[in-house]
Every structure is written in C-alpha cells, then in structure tokens.
Amino acid sequence: MKEECAVFGIHGSNQAALMTYLGLYSLQHRGQESSGIISSDGGRMYEHKAMGLVSKVFSKETLDGLTGHMAIGHNRYSTTGMSHAVNTQPFLVNCKIGKIAVAHNGNLVNAVELRHEMEEKGSIFRSTMDSEVLLHLIARSKAGTIEEMMVESLLQVRGAYSLVFLLKDRIIAGRDPDGFRPLSLGRDGDTWIVASESCAFDIIGAEYVREVEPGEILVIDGGEPRSIRFAEPAKRLSRCIFEFIYFSRPDSRVFGENVDKVRRKLGCKLADEAPAPADIVISVPDSSNTIALGFSEGSGLRYEFGLIRNHYVGRTFIRPRQDERDWDVRIKFNPVRGVLEDRSIVVVDDSIVRGSTMRKIVSMIRDAGAAQVHLRIGSPSITHSCYYGIDTPTRGELIASSHSVEEIRQYLGVDSLHYLSREGLLSCVDDPENYCTACFCGDYPVERKGRDRVPEAKENKC
Ligand code: AMP
C-alpha cells in the first residue's frame, strides 16, 4: 500500500502532545486524510487519532488528554480504496515488551509477502498497513533488547521507511539503508525531535541538527540520542528526487539541502533548456511558485500572479452536474484576466501526472484571453509508478507512459511544451548519484518480490 505521509516524534518536552500537534500542522501538506498522536508519560500511553485534517482531528480537550513528555504523530495521505479509520497512524499494539506504537512514511516492497507468510502461521492483522507487518516482526523477535529486536526486524523488510517508534520510556527513529524518504533530527535544549521535514522544527522553535542517516536508528531516551548503525548505507542512495520537485515544503531542509534553493535551480535550468517567446511567466500556485520564480530569474521574464488559488477548499459535498465545466479546477483556481489577456504566457508547473488538471488550467487561461500558452514542467515526464511511497497512479493512467511530448502538447492545447531533462534535474542537487529517478525511467533501485513484483521493473533503463 502506498504511504505518502508525515512523521514526527518528540522526547523531553512538558508539552509533548501540543508540540506534536504544531509539528503535524506544519507537515499537513504531506498527508490530509487522517492524523494521530500517541503520547507517553513513562508509564502509560495516551492516543487520539481520526480521519481528517489536523485542525479538525484535535481540540484543546483531546490534546489535554495526551499527557506525558514524549509523543509521536502522523499525517496520512489519501490513497484510493484504502481510506479507512483502521488505517490511521500512529499504530499502537500491545505485545510481550509492552505497548509499542509506530508512525511510518514509506512503502515496504516485501510487506505483502511477509504478511502472507505470517498469516499462514496464524497471525491476525487489524489493518492493511505495511507498518503492522513490522510490529508483528518486532513482537515475534527473540532478541534480547528492544533495540536488537528492532534491528532484527528492520533487516527483514525491504523498501522505503522513515519510522518513529514510541515505547513507554523512549523514542526510536530509523531510516532505511537506501534513504528513500527524508527524516531529520532537531533539538531545543534537552528536547529532541525527529520529523519528516525541518519546517516542523521551525514552528516549535527547535533547531535542525542533522539527517537521520540511511541504515541508522536513533534511540532517544534522555541525554544525547544514541546512534545504532543497523545496516551499511547503500553504495548509491535512493533519495526521492520528487521531494524537491513537489512533495516537500520550500521552507524545509530535506536530504541536507534547502528545498527552496533546489526548486529555484529547477526553474532556472528549465529556462536554460527551453526559453519561450513570452511576455510573462506564471505559476500554478502553490506547488510550482518557486520553480516559476527560478524560471523568471533565468529567463528575465517578469513573474506575475496569473492564477489565484482558493486556500479554503477542503473536501466538498457540492457535486455540480458533471457537465462540460471543470468544477474541481474552477473551485480551486481563478484566472486573473488583467494579467493574462492578450499576453503570451509561460506557465510553469512542477509535474504532469495524468494531465487532466493541466488541460483544464490551460483552457481556463485561454478563456481569460491569453494570446499564447507555453508550458514548462519542472520535472522529466512521469512514465512509471512509484513503489516507494509517492502516490502515483498505475502506469496506464500516467499520460507520458503512452504518449509522446508532441501528443501531450496537443492534448493539453498549448503552443509549446518542455519537460526538464533528467540530466538537468540532477544537476540541481548536490549529490546527483544518490537519488531515485525510477518514476521518470523505470530503473527501480529495489525490486518487489513474489506476488508483489513490479511487472515493468528494469524494463526501461534511464
Ligand atoms: P494531473 O496531471 O492532473 O494528474 O495532476 C498533476 C498535478 O498534481 C501536478 O501539477 C502536481 O502539482 C500534483 N501532483 C504531482 N504529484 C502528486 C502526488 N504524488 N500526489 C498529489 N498530487 C501530485
């Protein structure tokens, strides 16, 4: 199951649940389907989780009930078909070592296989989440200490995981040896924090310390966190480059780099690769704002606000008749006629997945009177699904898996279209050999096994 999520953990705060709530608030962009916090006072654990946004899930009363100086939290992304309360995290179980809870970002590629093996032997599962498989492995381990149990279990799973565990007296954070998903360590005096992105440190006044390293677990139980290397980091890491393109917030630091800086470079590179005969450049707010700024810097074209986004759109019960009007996009964006009319426009977006959103946006921009529309995309074309935690649809639904750039240009109705090259993309990060680009070329760094095998894996090398 795909898990595109946010994780957070804090140890040594007399307001641990409140700090976790604030951290989750700043990480809302990583998951909007459900949210949860579990706290511990060193003896008992307290839990609250529900479907919905952080602001809806928690109240003063629920936070007051989450006592203790330690807490972990999780925001889950909406994925089709799996949207059940039973799949909310953090996930808490009671086993021979007592209560243990986990918050997970990533996707274990051998979870289905391990689950079948365990079910054959009589294990009963409560959810469809990968993370439950991991808790079963820990519960079954015969190792001597909790850290050893965890290491033994982590060595059996494959794929992407940035994890935060809560035990009654400690927090343990860990990251897979390939380093797929981000996880950072922060501190505020004697309070230690781990979070998917550093924007969660800023909101609570903590400072960024470093990344949790690939193949490392950190045991946080008072004093300096203890580091245990449970596996050698992969020779070539598989950090998800999509974190820089779309997923992370621009004010965050992930994989040791500032997202804002990388995103601006993407825009600048795009302007280098494909300048356009235009009057102005606009973004599709908010995800491509910084890439468009970079394009503006690189091309010398003025950056204007050509689309206004309504920030108050949640899940709406209004389902206007499915006629020719594109309600979903109209509810979210409105064109600024005075900016667009009679102008030749460069529209910068971060990515095209199915192509349906962009087709509607282009028609909206044309209806507002634009003379020409030149589309520039801050990533290469997405031709393959992700199996490591980014929610991409099946390959057949990805427009670029079966259409050429010219066909896509015609479908979208733009005058010109350019995707950033893979080389251009990689030139924007410090450490280009250490990124996964499987969604752009199908070169999957970790293959799925058995029933869960990726059919198209390795077929289309970068
Ligand atoms: P579409 O091409 O209509 O499927 O939508 C593409 C838009 O969705 C892009 O412009 C991104 O802003 C956004 N997007 C890209 N990847 C994802 C993702 N994994 N989850 C949610 N939205 C995404």
Short mmCIF file of C-alpha atoms and ligand atoms in Angstrom, two decimals:
data_model
loop_
_atom_site.label_atom_id
_atom_site.label_comp_id
_atom_site.label_asym_id
_atom_site.label_seq_id
_atom_site.Cartn_x
_atom_site.Cartn_y
_atom_site.Cartn_z
CA MET A 1 0.00 0.00 0.00
CA LYS A 2 1.34 3.44 -0.84
CA GLU A 3 2.07 5.64 2.12
CA GLU A 4 2.87 9.24 1.44
CA CYS A 5 2.97 10.67 4.92
CA ALA A 6 4.45 12.86 7.62
CA VAL A 7 6.06 11.58 10.80
CA PHE A 8 7.04 13.44 13.95
CA GLY A 9 8.42 12.49 17.36
CA ILE A 10 9.47 14.47 20.43
CA HIS A 11 11.19 13.50 23.69
CA GLY A 12 11.76 15.62 26.78
CA SER A 13 9.04 18.26 26.47
CA ASN A 14 6.45 19.09 29.11
CA GLN A 15 4.12 19.94 26.23
CA ALA A 16 4.94 16.96 24.02
CA ALA A 17 1.44 16.50 22.56
CA LEU A 18 0.99 20.21 21.85
CA MET A 19 4.40 20.37 20.14
CA THR A 20 3.49 17.29 18.09
CA TYR A 21 0.21 18.91 17.11
CA LEU A 22 2.09 22.01 15.89
CA GLY A 23 4.62 19.84 14.07
CA LEU A 24 1.83 17.94 12.33
CA TYR A 25 0.18 21.23 11.45
CA SER A 26 3.31 22.31 9.56
CA LEU A 27 3.51 18.91 7.87
CA GLN A 28 -0.12 18.90 6.75
CA HIS A 29 0.92 19.07 3.08
CA ARG A 30 2.37 15.54 3.36
CA GLY A 31 -0.96 13.99 4.25
CA GLN A 32 -4.53 15.18 4.64
CA GLU A 33 -6.55 12.04 5.12
CA SER A 34 -6.02 11.32 8.79
CA SER A 35 -3.93 12.44 11.71
CA GLY A 36 -2.94 10.98 15.06
CA ILE A 37 -0.83 11.48 18.18
CA ILE A 38 0.22 8.96 20.81
CA SER A 39 1.96 10.21 23.96
CA SER A 40 3.67 8.54 26.90
CA ASP A 41 4.35 9.70 30.44
CA GLY A 42 6.93 6.98 31.01
CA GLY A 43 4.30 4.55 32.26
CA ARG A 44 1.04 4.86 30.35
CA MET A 45 0.31 5.76 26.74
CA TYR A 46 -2.48 8.03 25.50
CA GLU A 47 -3.88 8.01 21.98
CA HIS A 48 -6.04 10.16 19.77
CA LYS A 49 -6.43 9.76 16.02
CA ALA A 50 -9.15 10.26 13.47
CA MET A 51 -9.88 10.89 9.82
CA GLY A 52 -9.46 14.50 8.65
CA LEU A 53 -7.12 17.47 8.82
CA VAL A 54 -5.01 18.20 11.92
CA SER A 55 -7.21 21.21 12.74
CA LYS A 56 -10.31 19.02 12.74
CA VAL A 57 -8.88 15.93 14.44
CA PHE A 58 -7.55 17.64 17.59
CA SER A 59 -9.16 20.01 20.10
CA LYS A 60 -7.89 21.54 23.34
CA GLU A 61 -9.64 18.74 25.22
CA THR A 62 -8.12 15.92 23.17
CA LEU A 63 -4.64 17.47 23.45
CA ASP A 64 -5.05 17.93 27.22
CA GLY A 65 -5.78 14.22 27.44
CA LEU A 66 -2.49 13.32 25.71
CA THR A 67 -0.23 13.68 28.71
CA GLY A 68 3.45 12.85 29.01
CA HIS A 69 6.86 14.15 27.99
CA MET A 70 7.09 12.04 24.84
CA ALA A 71 4.86 11.81 21.80
CA ILE A 72 4.81 10.70 18.20
CA GLY A 73 2.47 11.85 15.44
CA HIS A 74 1.49 11.04 11.89
CA ASN A 75 -0.42 12.58 8.98
CA ARG A 76 -1.61 10.18 6.34
CA TYR A 77 -2.13 10.91 2.68
CA SER A 78 -5.32 9.98 0.94
CA THR A 79 -4.99 6.94 -1.29
CA THR A 80 -7.91 5.47 -3.16
CA GLY A 81 -9.58 2.38 -1.80
CA MET A 82 -7.69 2.33 1.49
CA SER A 83 -9.34 5.26 3.14
CA HIS A 84 -10.44 3.60 6.37
CA ALA A 85 -10.20 4.65 10.00
CA VAL A 86 -8.47 1.33 10.71
CA ASN A 87 -5.50 2.54 8.67
CA THR A 88 -4.88 5.70 10.68
CA GLN A 89 -1.50 6.05 12.37
CA PRO A 90 0.40 6.03 14.69
CA PHE A 91 -0.41 2.35 15.05
CA LEU A 92 -0.38 1.04 18.64
CA VAL A 93 -0.11 -2.59 19.74
CA ASN A 94 0.40 -4.40 22.99
CA CYS A 95 2.92 -7.22 22.90
CA LYS A 96 5.36 -9.05 25.14
CA ILE A 97 7.56 -5.96 25.52
CA GLY A 98 4.54 -3.80 26.43
CA LYS A 99 2.95 -1.12 24.34
CA ILE A 100 4.67 -0.04 21.16
CA ALA A 101 3.44 2.49 18.60
CA VAL A 102 4.79 3.35 15.16
CA ALA A 103 4.47 6.18 12.66
CA HIS A 104 5.71 5.27 9.18
CA ASN A 105 6.48 7.17 5.99
CA GLY A 106 7.32 5.00 3.02
CA ASN A 107 6.35 1.75 1.44
CA LEU A 108 7.79 -1.69 2.23
CA VAL A 109 8.14 -3.59 -1.01
CA ASN A 110 8.08 -7.05 0.60
CA ALA A 111 5.24 -6.35 3.05
CA VAL A 112 2.67 -8.42 1.15
CA GLU A 113 4.99 -11.41 1.04
CA LEU A 114 5.86 -11.18 4.75
CA ARG A 115 2.21 -10.72 5.65
CA HIS A 116 1.17 -13.84 3.74
CA GLU A 117 3.87 -15.88 5.48
CA MET A 118 2.70 -14.65 8.88
CA GLU A 119 -0.98 -15.21 8.09
CA GLU A 120 -0.14 -18.78 7.05
CA LYS A 121 1.31 -19.23 10.54
CA GLY A 122 -1.81 -17.83 12.20
CA SER A 123 -1.10 -14.12 12.64
CA ILE A 124 -4.12 -11.85 12.58
CA PHE A 125 -3.88 -8.35 11.09
CA ARG A 126 -6.08 -5.40 12.00
CA SER A 127 -5.17 -3.08 9.16
CA THR A 128 -3.81 -3.19 5.62
CA MET A 129 -0.76 -1.12 6.56
CA ASP A 130 2.85 -2.16 5.98
CA SER A 131 3.70 -0.85 9.42
CA GLU A 132 1.63 -3.55 11.09
CA VAL A 133 3.87 -6.16 9.46
CA LEU A 134 6.85 -4.50 11.09
CA LEU A 135 5.20 -4.54 14.52
CA HIS A 136 4.46 -8.27 14.11
CA LEU A 137 8.14 -8.88 13.30
CA ILE A 138 9.20 -6.99 16.43
CA ALA A 139 6.64 -8.82 18.58
CA ARG A 140 7.89 -12.22 17.32
CA SER A 141 11.59 -11.44 17.72
CA LYS A 142 13.51 -13.46 20.29
CA ALA A 143 16.37 -10.94 20.53
CA GLY A 144 17.43 -9.75 23.98
CA THR A 145 16.81 -5.99 23.94
CA ILE A 146 14.23 -3.82 22.23
CA GLU A 147 16.93 -2.25 20.08
CA GLU A 148 18.11 -5.69 18.97
CA MET A 149 14.52 -6.73 18.25
CA MET A 150 14.08 -3.67 16.12
CA VAL A 151 17.32 -4.20 14.21
CA GLU A 152 16.42 -7.84 13.59
CA SER A 153 13.02 -6.78 12.22
CA LEU A 154 14.30 -3.93 10.09
CA LEU A 155 16.79 -6.29 8.45
CA GLN A 156 13.84 -8.39 7.21
CA VAL A 157 11.93 -5.61 5.49
CA ARG A 158 12.84 -4.01 2.17
CA GLY A 159 11.87 -0.74 0.59
CA ALA A 160 11.27 2.72 1.93
CA TYR A 161 10.84 3.57 5.57
CA SER A 162 11.31 6.58 7.76
CA LEU A 163 9.96 5.39 11.08
CA VAL A 164 9.31 6.79 14.52
CA PHE A 165 8.52 4.30 17.30
CA LEU A 166 7.20 5.17 20.74
CA LEU A 167 7.80 2.86 23.68
CA LYS A 168 6.76 3.77 27.19
CA ASP A 169 10.19 5.17 28.05
CA ARG A 170 11.83 6.05 24.74
CA ILE A 171 11.51 7.08 21.14
CA ILE A 172 13.34 5.21 18.40
CA ALA A 173 13.67 6.72 14.93
CA GLY A 174 15.03 4.84 11.93
CA ARG A 175 15.63 5.18 8.21
CA ASP A 176 16.08 2.54 5.52
CA PRO A 177 19.60 1.91 4.15
CA ASP A 178 18.59 3.33 0.73
CA GLY A 179 17.48 6.61 2.30
CA PHE A 180 14.31 6.87 0.18
CA ARG A 181 12.28 9.19 2.41
CA PRO A 182 13.60 12.10 4.48
CA LEU A 183 13.89 12.15 8.28
CA SER A 184 15.74 14.77 10.30
CA LEU A 185 16.82 15.30 13.89
CA GLY A 186 16.25 18.59 15.68
CA ARG A 187 16.72 19.89 19.23
CA ASP A 188 15.63 22.58 21.58
CA GLY A 189 17.90 22.38 24.63
CA ASP A 190 17.28 18.96 26.17
CA THR A 191 14.26 18.31 23.98
CA TRP A 192 14.94 16.13 20.93
CA ILE A 193 12.71 15.99 17.90
CA VAL A 194 12.56 13.93 14.72
CA ALA A 195 10.45 14.97 11.75
CA SER A 196 9.97 14.34 8.04
CA GLU A 197 10.87 17.94 7.23
CA SER A 198 12.64 20.72 9.10
CA CYS A 199 9.65 23.11 8.82
CA ALA A 200 8.30 21.13 11.78
CA PHE A 201 11.32 22.25 13.86
CA ASP A 202 10.83 25.90 12.93
CA ILE A 203 7.23 26.03 14.12
CA ILE A 204 8.18 24.88 17.63
CA GLY A 205 11.39 26.93 17.84
CA ALA A 206 13.76 23.96 17.60
CA GLU A 207 16.92 23.87 15.52
CA TYR A 208 17.89 21.45 12.77
CA VAL A 209 20.74 19.16 13.84
CA ARG A 210 21.20 16.63 11.04
CA GLU A 211 19.53 13.92 8.96
CA VAL A 212 18.88 10.52 10.46
CA GLU A 213 21.36 8.61 8.30
CA PRO A 214 20.30 5.79 5.96
CA GLY A 215 20.70 2.49 7.88
CA GLU A 216 20.70 4.24 11.26
CA ILE A 217 18.39 4.10 14.25
CA LEU A 218 18.45 6.77 16.93
CA VAL A 219 17.42 5.86 20.45
CA ILE A 220 16.12 8.92 22.28
CA ASP A 221 15.62 8.25 25.98
CA GLY A 222 17.18 11.28 27.71
CA GLY A 223 20.56 12.90 27.05
CA GLU A 224 22.11 12.77 23.59
CA PRO A 225 20.38 10.35 21.20
CA ARG A 226 22.26 7.06 20.81
CA SER A 227 23.05 6.05 17.25
CA ILE A 228 22.98 2.43 16.12
CA ARG A 229 24.04 1.57 12.57
CA PHE A 230 21.92 -1.45 11.77
CA ALA A 231 22.95 -1.67 8.10
CA GLU A 232 25.56 -0.19 5.80
CA PRO A 233 24.04 2.67 3.81
CA ALA A 234 23.52 1.60 0.19
CA LYS A 235 26.54 2.40 -2.04
CA ARG A 236 24.24 4.58 -4.10
CA LEU A 237 21.41 6.04 -2.06
CA SER A 238 17.89 6.25 -3.48
CA ARG A 239 16.67 9.52 -2.02
CA CYS A 240 13.37 10.51 -3.62
CA ILE A 241 14.02 13.39 -6.01
CA PHE A 242 10.28 14.11 -6.09
CA GLU A 243 10.61 15.57 -2.57
CA PHE A 244 12.37 18.52 -4.22
CA ILE A 245 10.02 18.77 -7.20
CA TYR A 246 6.67 18.65 -5.46
CA PHE A 247 6.33 16.98 -2.12
CA SER A 248 8.34 18.93 0.50
CA ARG A 249 7.66 22.50 1.55
CA PRO A 250 10.08 25.08 0.08
CA ASP A 251 10.96 26.36 3.56
CA SER A 252 12.18 22.88 4.59
CA ARG A 253 15.56 21.30 4.55
CA VAL A 254 15.45 17.71 3.32
CA PHE A 255 18.32 15.37 2.43
CA GLY A 256 20.60 18.10 3.76
CA GLU A 257 19.55 20.69 1.13
CA ASN A 258 17.19 23.66 1.16
CA VAL A 259 14.13 22.79 -0.89
CA ASP A 260 13.64 26.41 -1.95
CA LYS A 261 17.15 26.62 -3.39
CA VAL A 262 16.80 23.38 -5.35
CA ARG A 263 13.38 24.37 -6.67
CA ARG A 264 14.68 27.74 -7.92
CA LYS A 265 17.51 25.94 -9.68
CA LEU A 266 14.94 23.68 -11.39
CA GLY A 267 13.21 26.78 -12.77
CA CYS A 268 16.48 28.38 -13.85
CA LYS A 269 17.58 25.19 -15.61
CA LEU A 270 14.20 24.93 -17.31
CA ALA A 271 14.60 28.47 -18.64
CA ASP A 272 18.06 27.49 -19.95
CA GLU A 273 16.79 24.35 -21.63
CA ALA A 274 13.65 25.82 -23.17
CA PRO A 275 13.32 29.60 -23.34
CA ALA A 276 9.93 30.77 -24.61
CA PRO A 277 8.84 33.75 -26.70
CA ALA A 278 6.58 35.18 -23.99
CA ASP A 279 5.66 38.36 -22.09
CA ILE A 280 5.36 36.96 -18.57
CA VAL A 281 5.76 33.80 -16.51
CA ILE A 282 3.12 32.47 -14.10
CA SER A 283 2.98 29.52 -11.73
CA VAL A 284 0.24 27.08 -10.79
CA PRO A 285 0.04 28.01 -7.11
CA ASP A 286 1.33 26.90 -4.69
CA SER A 287 3.35 23.89 -5.72
CA SER A 288 5.20 25.49 -8.62
CA ASN A 289 5.66 29.04 -7.24
CA THR A 290 9.37 28.67 -6.52
CA ILE A 291 10.12 26.85 -9.76
CA ALA A 292 8.40 29.70 -11.65
CA LEU A 293 10.47 32.24 -9.71
CA GLY A 294 13.59 30.39 -10.84
CA PHE A 295 12.32 30.44 -14.43
CA SER A 296 11.74 34.17 -14.14
CA GLU A 297 15.29 34.71 -12.82
CA GLY A 298 16.78 32.50 -15.54
CA SER A 299 14.80 33.94 -18.45
CA GLY A 300 14.47 37.55 -17.40
CA LEU A 301 10.68 37.31 -17.90
CA ARG A 302 8.55 39.07 -15.28
CA TYR A 303 6.82 36.79 -12.76
CA GLU A 304 3.13 37.60 -12.36
CA PHE A 305 0.26 36.11 -10.40
CA GLY A 306 -1.93 34.84 -13.21
CA LEU A 307 -3.90 32.29 -11.22
CA ILE A 308 -5.33 32.80 -7.75
CA ARG A 309 -5.79 29.77 -5.59
CA ASN A 310 -8.60 29.44 -3.10
CA HIS A 311 -6.89 28.16 0.04
CA TYR A 312 -10.10 27.19 1.78
CA VAL A 313 -11.04 24.31 -0.46
CA GLY A 314 -11.43 21.14 1.54
CA ARG A 315 -13.43 18.11 0.65
CA THR A 316 -16.63 19.47 -0.75
CA PHE A 317 -20.05 17.88 -0.74
CA ILE A 318 -21.04 20.04 -3.69
CA ARG A 319 -21.06 17.88 -6.77
CA PRO A 320 -22.27 20.07 -9.60
CA ARG A 321 -23.59 18.13 -12.55
CA GLN A 322 -20.67 16.58 -14.39
CA ASP A 323 -21.24 18.76 -17.42
CA GLU A 324 -18.60 20.34 -19.57
CA ARG A 325 -17.48 22.74 -16.83
CA ASP A 326 -14.37 21.72 -14.91
CA TRP A 327 -15.65 22.26 -11.42
CA ASP A 328 -12.77 20.77 -9.49
CA VAL A 329 -10.26 23.13 -11.09
CA ARG A 330 -12.68 26.11 -11.06
CA ILE A 331 -13.26 25.71 -7.35
CA LYS A 332 -9.51 25.73 -6.71
CA PHE A 333 -8.17 28.30 -9.22
CA ASN A 334 -9.38 31.51 -10.81
CA PRO A 335 -7.53 33.30 -13.62
CA VAL A 336 -6.54 36.97 -13.32
CA ARG A 337 -7.88 38.30 -16.59
CA GLY A 338 -5.97 41.60 -16.36
CA VAL A 339 -2.68 39.70 -16.19
CA LEU A 340 -3.40 37.14 -18.88
CA GLU A 341 -5.42 38.97 -21.52
CA ASP A 342 -3.64 39.40 -24.88
CA ARG A 343 -0.35 38.23 -23.41
CA SER A 344 1.92 35.41 -24.35
CA ILE A 345 2.30 33.38 -21.16
CA VAL A 346 4.82 30.85 -19.86
CA VAL A 347 3.01 28.57 -17.41
CA VAL A 348 5.38 26.71 -15.07
CA ASP A 349 4.17 23.62 -13.22
CA ASP A 350 6.05 21.04 -11.17
CA SER A 351 4.84 17.86 -12.88
CA ILE A 352 2.20 16.28 -15.07
CA VAL A 353 0.72 13.04 -13.80
CA ARG A 354 -2.49 12.19 -15.67
CA GLY A 355 -2.60 15.53 -17.48
CA SER A 356 -6.22 16.23 -16.63
CA THR A 357 -5.57 19.16 -14.26
CA MET A 358 -3.28 20.95 -16.69
CA ARG A 359 -5.67 20.51 -19.61
CA LYS A 360 -8.38 22.31 -17.58
CA ILE A 361 -5.99 25.03 -16.40
CA VAL A 362 -4.84 25.72 -19.96
CA SER A 363 -8.41 26.04 -21.17
CA MET A 364 -9.12 28.44 -18.28
CA ILE A 365 -6.08 30.57 -19.18
CA ARG A 366 -7.12 30.65 -22.84
CA ASP A 367 -10.70 31.61 -21.89
CA ALA A 368 -9.20 34.51 -19.93
CA GLY A 369 -7.78 35.85 -23.20
CA ALA A 370 -4.14 34.65 -23.26
CA ALA A 371 -2.63 35.03 -26.73
CA GLN A 372 -0.22 32.09 -26.38
CA VAL A 373 0.44 29.46 -23.70
CA HIS A 374 3.91 27.91 -23.38
CA LEU A 375 4.08 25.16 -20.77
CA ARG A 376 7.29 24.39 -18.89
CA ILE A 377 7.42 21.46 -16.46
CA GLY A 378 9.99 21.34 -13.63
CA SER A 379 10.49 17.58 -13.89
CA PRO A 380 11.01 14.98 -16.60
CA SER A 381 7.88 13.19 -17.84
CA ILE A 382 6.50 10.67 -15.32
CA THR A 383 6.36 7.34 -17.12
CA HIS A 384 6.45 4.84 -14.25
CA SER A 385 4.61 4.32 -10.95
CA CYS A 386 6.38 4.80 -7.65
CA TYR A 387 6.61 1.83 -5.28
CA TYR A 388 8.44 3.62 -2.51
CA GLY A 389 5.83 5.94 -1.08
CA ILE A 390 4.81 8.61 -3.58
CA ASP A 391 1.20 8.19 -4.62
CA THR A 392 1.36 7.84 -8.39
CA PRO A 393 -1.44 6.09 -10.27
CA THR A 394 -0.96 2.89 -12.24
CA ARG A 395 1.30 3.14 -15.25
CA GLY A 396 -1.59 3.13 -17.69
CA GLU A 397 -3.02 6.31 -16.14
CA LEU A 398 0.26 8.23 -16.49
CA ILE A 399 -0.17 10.23 -19.68
CA ALA A 400 3.54 10.16 -20.51
CA SER A 401 3.73 6.37 -20.29
CA SER A 402 1.91 6.06 -23.60
CA HIS A 403 2.09 9.45 -25.32
CA SER A 404 4.88 11.45 -26.90
CA VAL A 405 5.63 15.03 -25.85
CA GLU A 406 4.01 16.26 -29.08
CA GLU A 407 0.85 14.21 -28.40
CA ILE A 408 0.70 15.59 -24.85
CA ARG A 409 1.19 19.13 -26.18
CA GLN A 410 -1.80 18.68 -28.47
CA TYR A 411 -3.92 17.08 -25.74
CA LEU A 412 -3.18 19.95 -23.33
CA GLY A 413 -3.77 22.56 -26.03
CA VAL A 414 -0.54 24.52 -25.51
CA ASP A 415 1.65 26.27 -28.08
CA SER A 416 4.82 24.64 -26.77
CA LEU A 417 5.70 22.12 -24.07
CA HIS A 418 9.01 21.23 -22.47
CA TYR A 419 9.81 18.88 -19.61
CA LEU A 420 13.03 19.42 -17.65
CA SER A 421 15.58 16.79 -18.74
CA ARG A 422 16.69 14.14 -16.25
CA GLU A 423 20.26 15.46 -16.51
CA GLY A 424 19.01 18.99 -15.92
CA LEU A 425 17.07 17.85 -12.87
CA LEU A 426 20.03 16.00 -11.37
CA SER A 427 22.33 18.97 -12.00
CA CYS A 428 20.23 20.93 -9.47
CA VAL A 429 21.12 18.72 -6.46
CA ASP A 430 24.48 18.45 -4.69
CA ASP A 431 24.79 14.71 -4.83
CA PRO A 432 23.19 13.54 -8.11
CA GLU A 433 24.25 9.87 -7.96
CA ASN A 434 22.32 9.36 -4.76
CA TYR A 435 18.75 9.87 -5.98
CA CYS A 436 15.98 7.58 -7.16
CA THR A 437 14.54 8.66 -10.52
CA ALA A 438 12.52 5.49 -11.17
CA CYS A 439 9.29 7.39 -11.88
CA PHE A 440 10.98 9.04 -14.87
CA CYS A 441 12.62 5.96 -16.34
CA GLY A 442 11.58 2.72 -14.58
CA ASP A 443 15.02 1.95 -13.20
CA TYR A 444 13.77 0.70 -9.83
CA PRO A 445 16.55 0.56 -7.23
CA VAL A 446 14.78 -2.04 -5.04
CA GLU A 447 12.61 -4.61 -6.77
CA ARG A 448 9.47 -6.03 -5.27
CA LYS A 449 9.38 -9.76 -4.73
CA GLY A 450 6.96 -12.63 -5.32
CA ARG A 451 3.29 -11.74 -5.78
CA ASP A 452 4.13 -8.14 -5.27
CA ARG A 453 6.62 -7.90 -8.14
CA VAL A 454 6.73 -4.77 -10.24
CA PRO A 455 5.92 -6.03 -13.73
CA GLU A 456 7.73 -3.29 -15.58
CA ALA A 457 10.75 -3.08 -13.28
CA LYS A 458 14.09 -2.59 -15.06
CA GLU A 459 12.49 -2.67 -18.48
CA ASN A 460 13.26 0.91 -19.38
CA LYS A 461 16.66 1.99 -18.13
CA CYS A 462 17.48 5.65 -17.68
P1 AMP B 1 -2.68 15.53 -13.05
O1 AMP B 1 -1.66 15.63 -14.14
O2 AMP B 1 -3.99 16.12 -13.39
O3 AMP B 1 -2.82 14.11 -12.56
O4 AMP B 1 -2.12 16.40 -11.80
C1 AMP B 1 -0.82 16.87 -11.77
C2 AMP B 1 -0.62 17.78 -10.60
O5 AMP B 1 -0.78 17.07 -9.36
C3 AMP B 1 0.79 18.33 -10.58
O6 AMP B 1 0.81 19.59 -11.15
C4 AMP B 1 1.19 18.38 -9.13
O7 AMP B 1 1.05 19.68 -8.60
C5 AMP B 1 0.24 17.44 -8.44
N1 AMP B 1 0.94 16.21 -8.05
C6 AMP B 1 2.04 15.67 -8.57
N2 AMP B 1 2.38 14.53 -7.93
C7 AMP B 1 1.46 14.34 -6.98
C8 AMP B 1 1.26 13.34 -5.97
N3 AMP B 1 2.08 12.31 -5.85
N4 AMP B 1 0.20 13.48 -5.16
C9 AMP B 1 -0.65 14.51 -5.31
N5 AMP B 1 -0.51 15.49 -6.23
C10 AMP B 1 0.52 15.41 -7.06
#
